[in-house]
GROMACS .gro file of C-alpha atoms in nm:
model
  235
    1MET     CA    1  -2.194   2.172  -3.126
    2THR     CA    2  -1.928   2.085  -2.799
    3SER     CA    3  -1.868   2.435  -2.721
    4GLY     CA    4  -1.939   2.871  -2.758
    5SER     CA    5  -1.729   2.889  -3.051
    6SER     CA    6  -1.789   2.580  -3.212
    7SER     CA    7  -2.180   2.602  -3.215
    8VAL     CA    8  -2.100   2.970  -3.397
    9SER     CA    9  -1.850   2.840  -3.763
   10GLN     CA   10  -2.010   2.527  -3.814
   11ILE     CA   11  -2.332   2.709  -3.905
   12PRO     CA   12  -2.238   2.840  -4.237
   13PHE     CA   13  -2.433   3.169  -4.248
   14GLN     CA   14  -2.257   3.514  -4.362
   15PHE     CA   15  -2.304   3.764  -4.133
   16GLU     CA   16  -2.255   4.104  -4.282
   17HIS     CA   17  -1.981   4.379  -4.149
   18ASN     CA   18  -2.072   4.113  -3.807
   19GLN     CA   19  -1.729   4.178  -3.721
   20GLN     CA   20  -1.863   4.549  -3.584
   21ASN     CA   21  -2.216   4.379  -3.510
   22ASP     CA   22  -2.118   4.394  -3.110
   23PHE     CA   23  -2.282   4.596  -2.796
   24ALA     CA   24  -2.014   4.823  -2.782
   25THR     CA   25  -2.063   4.973  -3.130
   26PHE     CA   26  -2.517   5.005  -3.051
   27PHE     CA   27  -2.648   5.329  -3.014
   28GLN     CA   28  -2.913   5.266  -2.711
   29GLY     CA   29  -3.109   5.529  -2.759
   30GLU     CA   30  -3.411   5.461  -2.639
   31ASN     CA   31  -3.346   5.114  -2.597
   32GLU     CA   32  -3.081   5.151  -2.251
   33ASN     CA   33  -3.306   4.870  -2.097
   34LEU     CA   34  -3.362   4.647  -2.340
   35LEU     CA   35  -2.973   4.655  -2.419
   36GLN     CA   36  -2.917   4.544  -2.031
   37LEU     CA   37  -3.085   4.330  -2.068
   38LEU     CA   38  -2.968   4.131  -2.322
   39LYS     CA   39  -2.581   4.203  -2.178
   40SER     CA   40  -2.715   3.994  -1.875
   41ILE     CA   41  -2.818   3.674  -2.170
   42ALA     CA   42  -2.498   3.724  -2.338
   43SER     CA   43  -2.332   3.635  -2.009
   44SER     CA   44  -2.600   3.411  -1.881
   45GLU     CA   45  -2.624   3.579  -1.566
   46THR     CA   46  -3.000   3.545  -1.640
   47THR     CA   47  -3.244   3.378  -1.884
   48HIS     CA   48  -3.561   3.433  -2.096
   49SER     CA   49  -3.742   3.429  -2.451
   50LEU     CA   50  -3.722   3.763  -2.560
   51TYR     CA   51  -3.885   3.872  -2.855
   52LEU     CA   52  -3.717   4.243  -3.103
   53TRP     CA   53  -3.984   4.375  -3.316
   54GLY     CA   54  -3.939   4.699  -3.533
   55LEU     CA   55  -3.899   4.829  -3.923
   56LYS     CA   56  -3.574   4.763  -4.098
   57GLY     CA   57  -3.299   4.950  -3.961
   58THR     CA   58  -3.395   4.960  -3.625
   59GLY     CA   59  -3.043   4.746  -3.500
   60LYS     CA   60  -3.263   4.400  -3.468
   61THR     CA   61  -2.989   4.197  -3.667
   62HIS     CA   62  -2.696   4.388  -3.507
   63LEU     CA   63  -2.832   4.299  -3.176
   64LEU     CA   64  -2.861   3.981  -3.176
   65GLN     CA   65  -2.539   3.923  -3.410
   66ALA     CA   66  -2.415   4.124  -3.077
   67VAL     CA   67  -2.551   3.916  -2.845
   68THR     CA   68  -2.438   3.533  -3.043
   69LYS     CA   69  -2.102   3.766  -3.026
   70HIS     CA   70  -2.001   3.807  -2.652
   71ALA     CA   71  -2.150   3.499  -2.542
   72ASN     CA   72  -1.920   3.316  -2.833
   73GLU     CA   73  -1.630   3.527  -2.641
   74LEU     CA   74  -1.747   3.414  -2.314
   75ASP     CA   75  -1.759   3.039  -2.444
   76PHE     CA   76  -2.109   3.013  -2.416
   77HIS     CA   77  -2.294   2.764  -2.649
   78VAL     CA   78  -2.461   3.021  -2.892
   79ALA     CA   79  -2.569   3.047  -3.176
   80TYR     CA   80  -2.762   3.310  -3.422
   81ILE     CA   81  -2.997   3.160  -3.759
   82PRO     CA   82  -3.117   3.441  -3.962
   83LEU     CA   83  -3.398   3.358  -4.172
   84LYS     CA   84  -3.371   3.485  -4.433
   85GLN     CA   85  -3.159   3.256  -4.546
   86LEU     CA   86  -3.382   3.011  -4.539
   87LYS     CA   87  -3.328   2.856  -4.812
   88ASN     CA   88  -2.981   2.760  -4.729
   89ILE     CA   89  -3.096   2.597  -4.456
   90SER     CA   90  -3.291   2.280  -4.357
   91VAL     CA   91  -3.496   2.260  -4.038
   92GLU     CA   92  -3.358   1.964  -3.926
   93ILE     CA   93  -3.115   2.218  -3.770
   94LEU     CA   94  -3.362   2.335  -3.501
   95HIS     CA   95  -3.300   2.013  -3.408
   96ASP     CA   96  -2.986   2.011  -3.245
   97LEU     CA   97  -2.979   2.367  -3.100
   98GLY     CA   98  -3.190   2.278  -2.755
   99ASP     CA   99  -2.842   2.175  -2.576
  100LEU     CA  100  -2.718   2.555  -2.599
  101ASN     CA  101  -2.692   2.877  -2.340
  102ILE     CA  102  -2.844   3.126  -2.615
  103VAL     CA  103  -3.065   3.041  -2.984
  104CYS     CA  104  -3.089   3.465  -3.196
  105ILE     CA  105  -3.338   3.331  -3.494
  106ASP     CA  106  -3.363   3.647  -3.716
  107ASP     CA  107  -3.617   3.719  -3.915
  108LEU     CA  108  -3.930   3.526  -3.734
  109GLU     CA  109  -4.128   3.714  -4.057
  110CYS     CA  110  -3.964   3.524  -4.292
  111ILE     CA  111  -4.141   3.159  -4.177
  112ILE     CA  112  -4.471   3.294  -4.264
  113GLY     CA  113  -4.634   3.004  -4.511
  114HIS     CA  114  -4.373   2.761  -4.389
  115PRO     CA  115  -4.560   2.523  -4.121
  116GLU     CA  116  -4.257   2.276  -4.081
  117TRP     CA  117  -4.030   2.564  -3.961
  118GLN     CA  118  -4.273   2.701  -3.743
  119GLN     CA  119  -4.351   2.355  -3.555
  120GLY     CA  120  -3.959   2.362  -3.529
  121LEU     CA  121  -3.933   2.656  -3.323
  122ILE     CA  122  -4.218   2.506  -3.109
  123TRP     CA  123  -4.043   2.224  -3.009
  124LEU     CA  124  -3.744   2.445  -2.909
  125TYR     CA  125  -3.888   2.713  -2.780
  126ASN     CA  126  -3.964   2.383  -2.529
  127GLU     CA  127  -3.720   2.251  -2.493
  128LEU     CA  128  -3.483   2.544  -2.446
  129ARG     CA  129  -3.768   2.669  -2.215
  130ASP     CA  130  -3.699   2.305  -2.020
  131ASN     CA  131  -3.340   2.303  -2.013
  132GLY     CA  132  -3.357   2.671  -1.866
  133TYR     CA  133  -3.190   2.892  -2.177
  134SER     CA  134  -3.265   3.141  -2.330
  135LEU     CA  135  -3.423   3.191  -2.691
  136ILE     CA  136  -3.437   3.581  -2.826
  137MET     CA  137  -3.606   3.659  -3.174
  138SER     CA  138  -3.662   3.927  -3.443
  139ALA     CA  139  -3.956   4.036  -3.687
  140ASN     CA  140  -4.073   4.303  -3.874
  141THR     CA  141  -4.383   4.392  -3.660
  142SER     CA  142  -4.527   4.240  -3.300
  143PRO     CA  143  -4.618   3.911  -3.206
  144ILE     CA  144  -5.016   3.940  -3.185
  145ASN     CA  145  -4.986   4.071  -3.573
  146ILE     CA  146  -4.757   3.829  -3.727
  147PRO     CA  147  -4.965   3.577  -3.982
  148LEU     CA  148  -4.815   3.238  -3.838
  149GLU     CA  149  -4.985   2.951  -3.988
  150ILE     CA  150  -4.940   2.744  -3.620
  151ASP     CA  151  -5.147   2.956  -3.352
  152ASP     CA  152  -4.900   2.769  -3.077
  153LEU     CA  153  -4.613   2.956  -3.207
  154LYS     CA  154  -4.790   3.259  -3.211
  155SER     CA  155  -4.973   3.204  -2.852
  156ARG     CA  156  -4.642   3.145  -2.674
  157LEU     CA  157  -4.479   3.440  -2.915
  158SER     CA  158  -4.728   3.664  -2.676
  159TRP     CA  159  -4.641   3.453  -2.410
  160ASP     CA  160  -4.234   3.621  -2.393
  161GLN     CA  161  -4.129   3.963  -2.297
  162VAL     CA  162  -4.226   4.183  -2.575
  163PHE     CA  163  -3.923   4.531  -2.746
  164GLN     CA  164  -4.017   4.749  -2.920
  165LEU     CA  165  -3.745   4.900  -3.136
  166ARG     CA  166  -3.817   5.209  -3.310
  167LEU     CA  167  -3.623   5.415  -3.586
  168PRO     CA  168  -3.308   5.597  -3.417
  169ASN     CA  169  -3.353   6.020  -3.521
  170ASP     CA  170  -3.078   6.252  -3.744
  171GLU     CA  171  -2.926   6.337  -3.445
  172LEU     CA  172  -2.825   5.963  -3.377
  173LYS     CA  173  -2.802   5.821  -3.738
  174ILE     CA  174  -2.492   6.128  -3.723
  175GLN     CA  175  -2.364   5.924  -3.477
  176ILE     CA  176  -2.368   5.631  -3.634
  177LEU     CA  177  -2.259   5.687  -3.981
  178LYS     CA  178  -1.971   5.835  -3.785
  179GLN     CA  179  -1.882   5.558  -3.644
  180LYS     CA  180  -1.975   5.297  -3.904
  181ALA     CA  181  -1.686   5.554  -4.134
  182ARG     CA  182  -1.421   5.501  -3.892
  183PHE     CA  183  -1.471   5.117  -3.906
  184ARG     CA  184  -1.412   5.198  -4.280
  185SER     CA  185  -1.094   5.337  -4.150
  186PHE     CA  186  -1.263   5.753  -4.325
  187GLU     CA  187  -1.371   6.046  -4.200
  188LEU     CA  188  -1.711   6.271  -4.236
  189SER     CA  189  -1.763   6.531  -4.169
  190ASP     CA  190  -2.147   6.718  -4.044
  191GLU     CA  191  -2.214   6.927  -4.349
  192VAL     CA  192  -2.128   6.586  -4.541
  193ILE     CA  193  -2.323   6.381  -4.322
  194GLU     CA  194  -2.642   6.611  -4.268
  195PHE     CA  195  -2.611   6.587  -4.660
  196ILE     CA  196  -2.617   6.225  -4.771
  197ILE     CA  197  -2.957   6.201  -4.493
  198ARG     CA  198  -3.129   6.496  -4.668
  199ARG     CA  199  -3.067   6.291  -5.001
  200VAL     CA  200  -3.061   5.979  -4.921
  201ASP     CA  201  -3.389   5.775  -4.785
  202ARG     CA  202  -3.413   5.795  -4.452
  203ASP     CA  203  -3.390   5.436  -4.271
  204LEU     CA  204  -3.064   5.345  -4.204
  205ASP     CA  205  -3.035   4.990  -4.415
  206THR     CA  206  -2.995   5.209  -4.721
  207LEU     CA  207  -2.791   5.471  -4.508
  208MET     CA  208  -2.571   5.214  -4.461
  209SER     CA  209  -2.550   5.056  -4.822
  210MET     CA  210  -2.487   5.447  -4.930
  211LEU     CA  211  -2.181   5.442  -4.697
  212ASP     CA  212  -2.051   5.092  -4.856
  213LYS     CA  213  -2.124   5.308  -5.232
  214ILE     CA  214  -1.926   5.595  -5.064
  215ASP     CA  215  -1.670   5.418  -4.973
  216HIS     CA  216  -1.543   5.231  -5.276
  217ALA     CA  217  -1.576   5.544  -5.551
  218SER     CA  218  -1.355   5.763  -5.356
  219LEU     CA  219  -1.118   5.485  -5.324
  220ALA     CA  220  -1.162   5.388  -5.660
  221ALA     CA  221  -1.150   5.790  -5.739
  222LYS     CA  222  -0.871   5.832  -5.518
  223ARG     CA  223  -1.055   6.187  -5.375
  224LYS     CA  224  -1.121   6.353  -5.037
  225ILE     CA  225  -1.527   6.319  -4.926
  226THR     CA  226  -1.699   6.639  -5.012
  227ILE     CA  227  -2.020   6.719  -5.089
  228PRO     CA  228  -1.953   6.779  -5.505
  229PHE     CA  229  -1.852   6.464  -5.500
  230LEU     CA  230  -2.177   6.297  -5.262
  231LYS     CA  231  -2.342   6.535  -5.595
  232GLY     CA  232  -2.203   6.336  -5.890
  233LEU     CA  233  -2.223   5.988  -5.684
  234ILE     CA  234  -2.568   6.039  -5.555
  235LYS     CA  235  -2.727   6.155  -5.909
   0.00000   0.00000   0.00000
């Protein structure tokens, strides 16, 4: 991995809609300080080890991919590892990451029950720290509560700066849905979005999946997106 652009392209992971997952498209809500720190890390203005945690739909993946995209555009050496794709990855990949400026490890909870990965992350953690580089990790629970089998890794996670991401309120969800709809080249009225939020599970991942379904169904039916149309779709 010899350059910022190649370091990402050589890792064959799928980014779902990640072309929009940048800092500009993240609604910060209560996370202003975290966003500023991540921008600083992505620009290599500072180096840190960070641990981000929160429930599904709080934007952890968005932020890690935003860091990766920003750093890559500045030609820094960077990698994003989505551990949800663990079955497609060899733990040996960690041996190639210690010389990168920034490594983003997503979905840390996926290595519970995989001690070889936990040991590999200890090695990577130490190497990045010794080289003065940054490591950003995300998980669905706090470093204290994540049930990892190797205590050395668990203790290292608690040394990091830890940030908890909160679920967005309904007002913020409306802004997010409007923005995501515009990226897909269609508009949603406030009335339609409020209807969606009332009728669909309110976690952001479910709402994004519903947005995809609405997009595809409206194109197939060649119909405007109205509440009567949505009623039939949701049923």
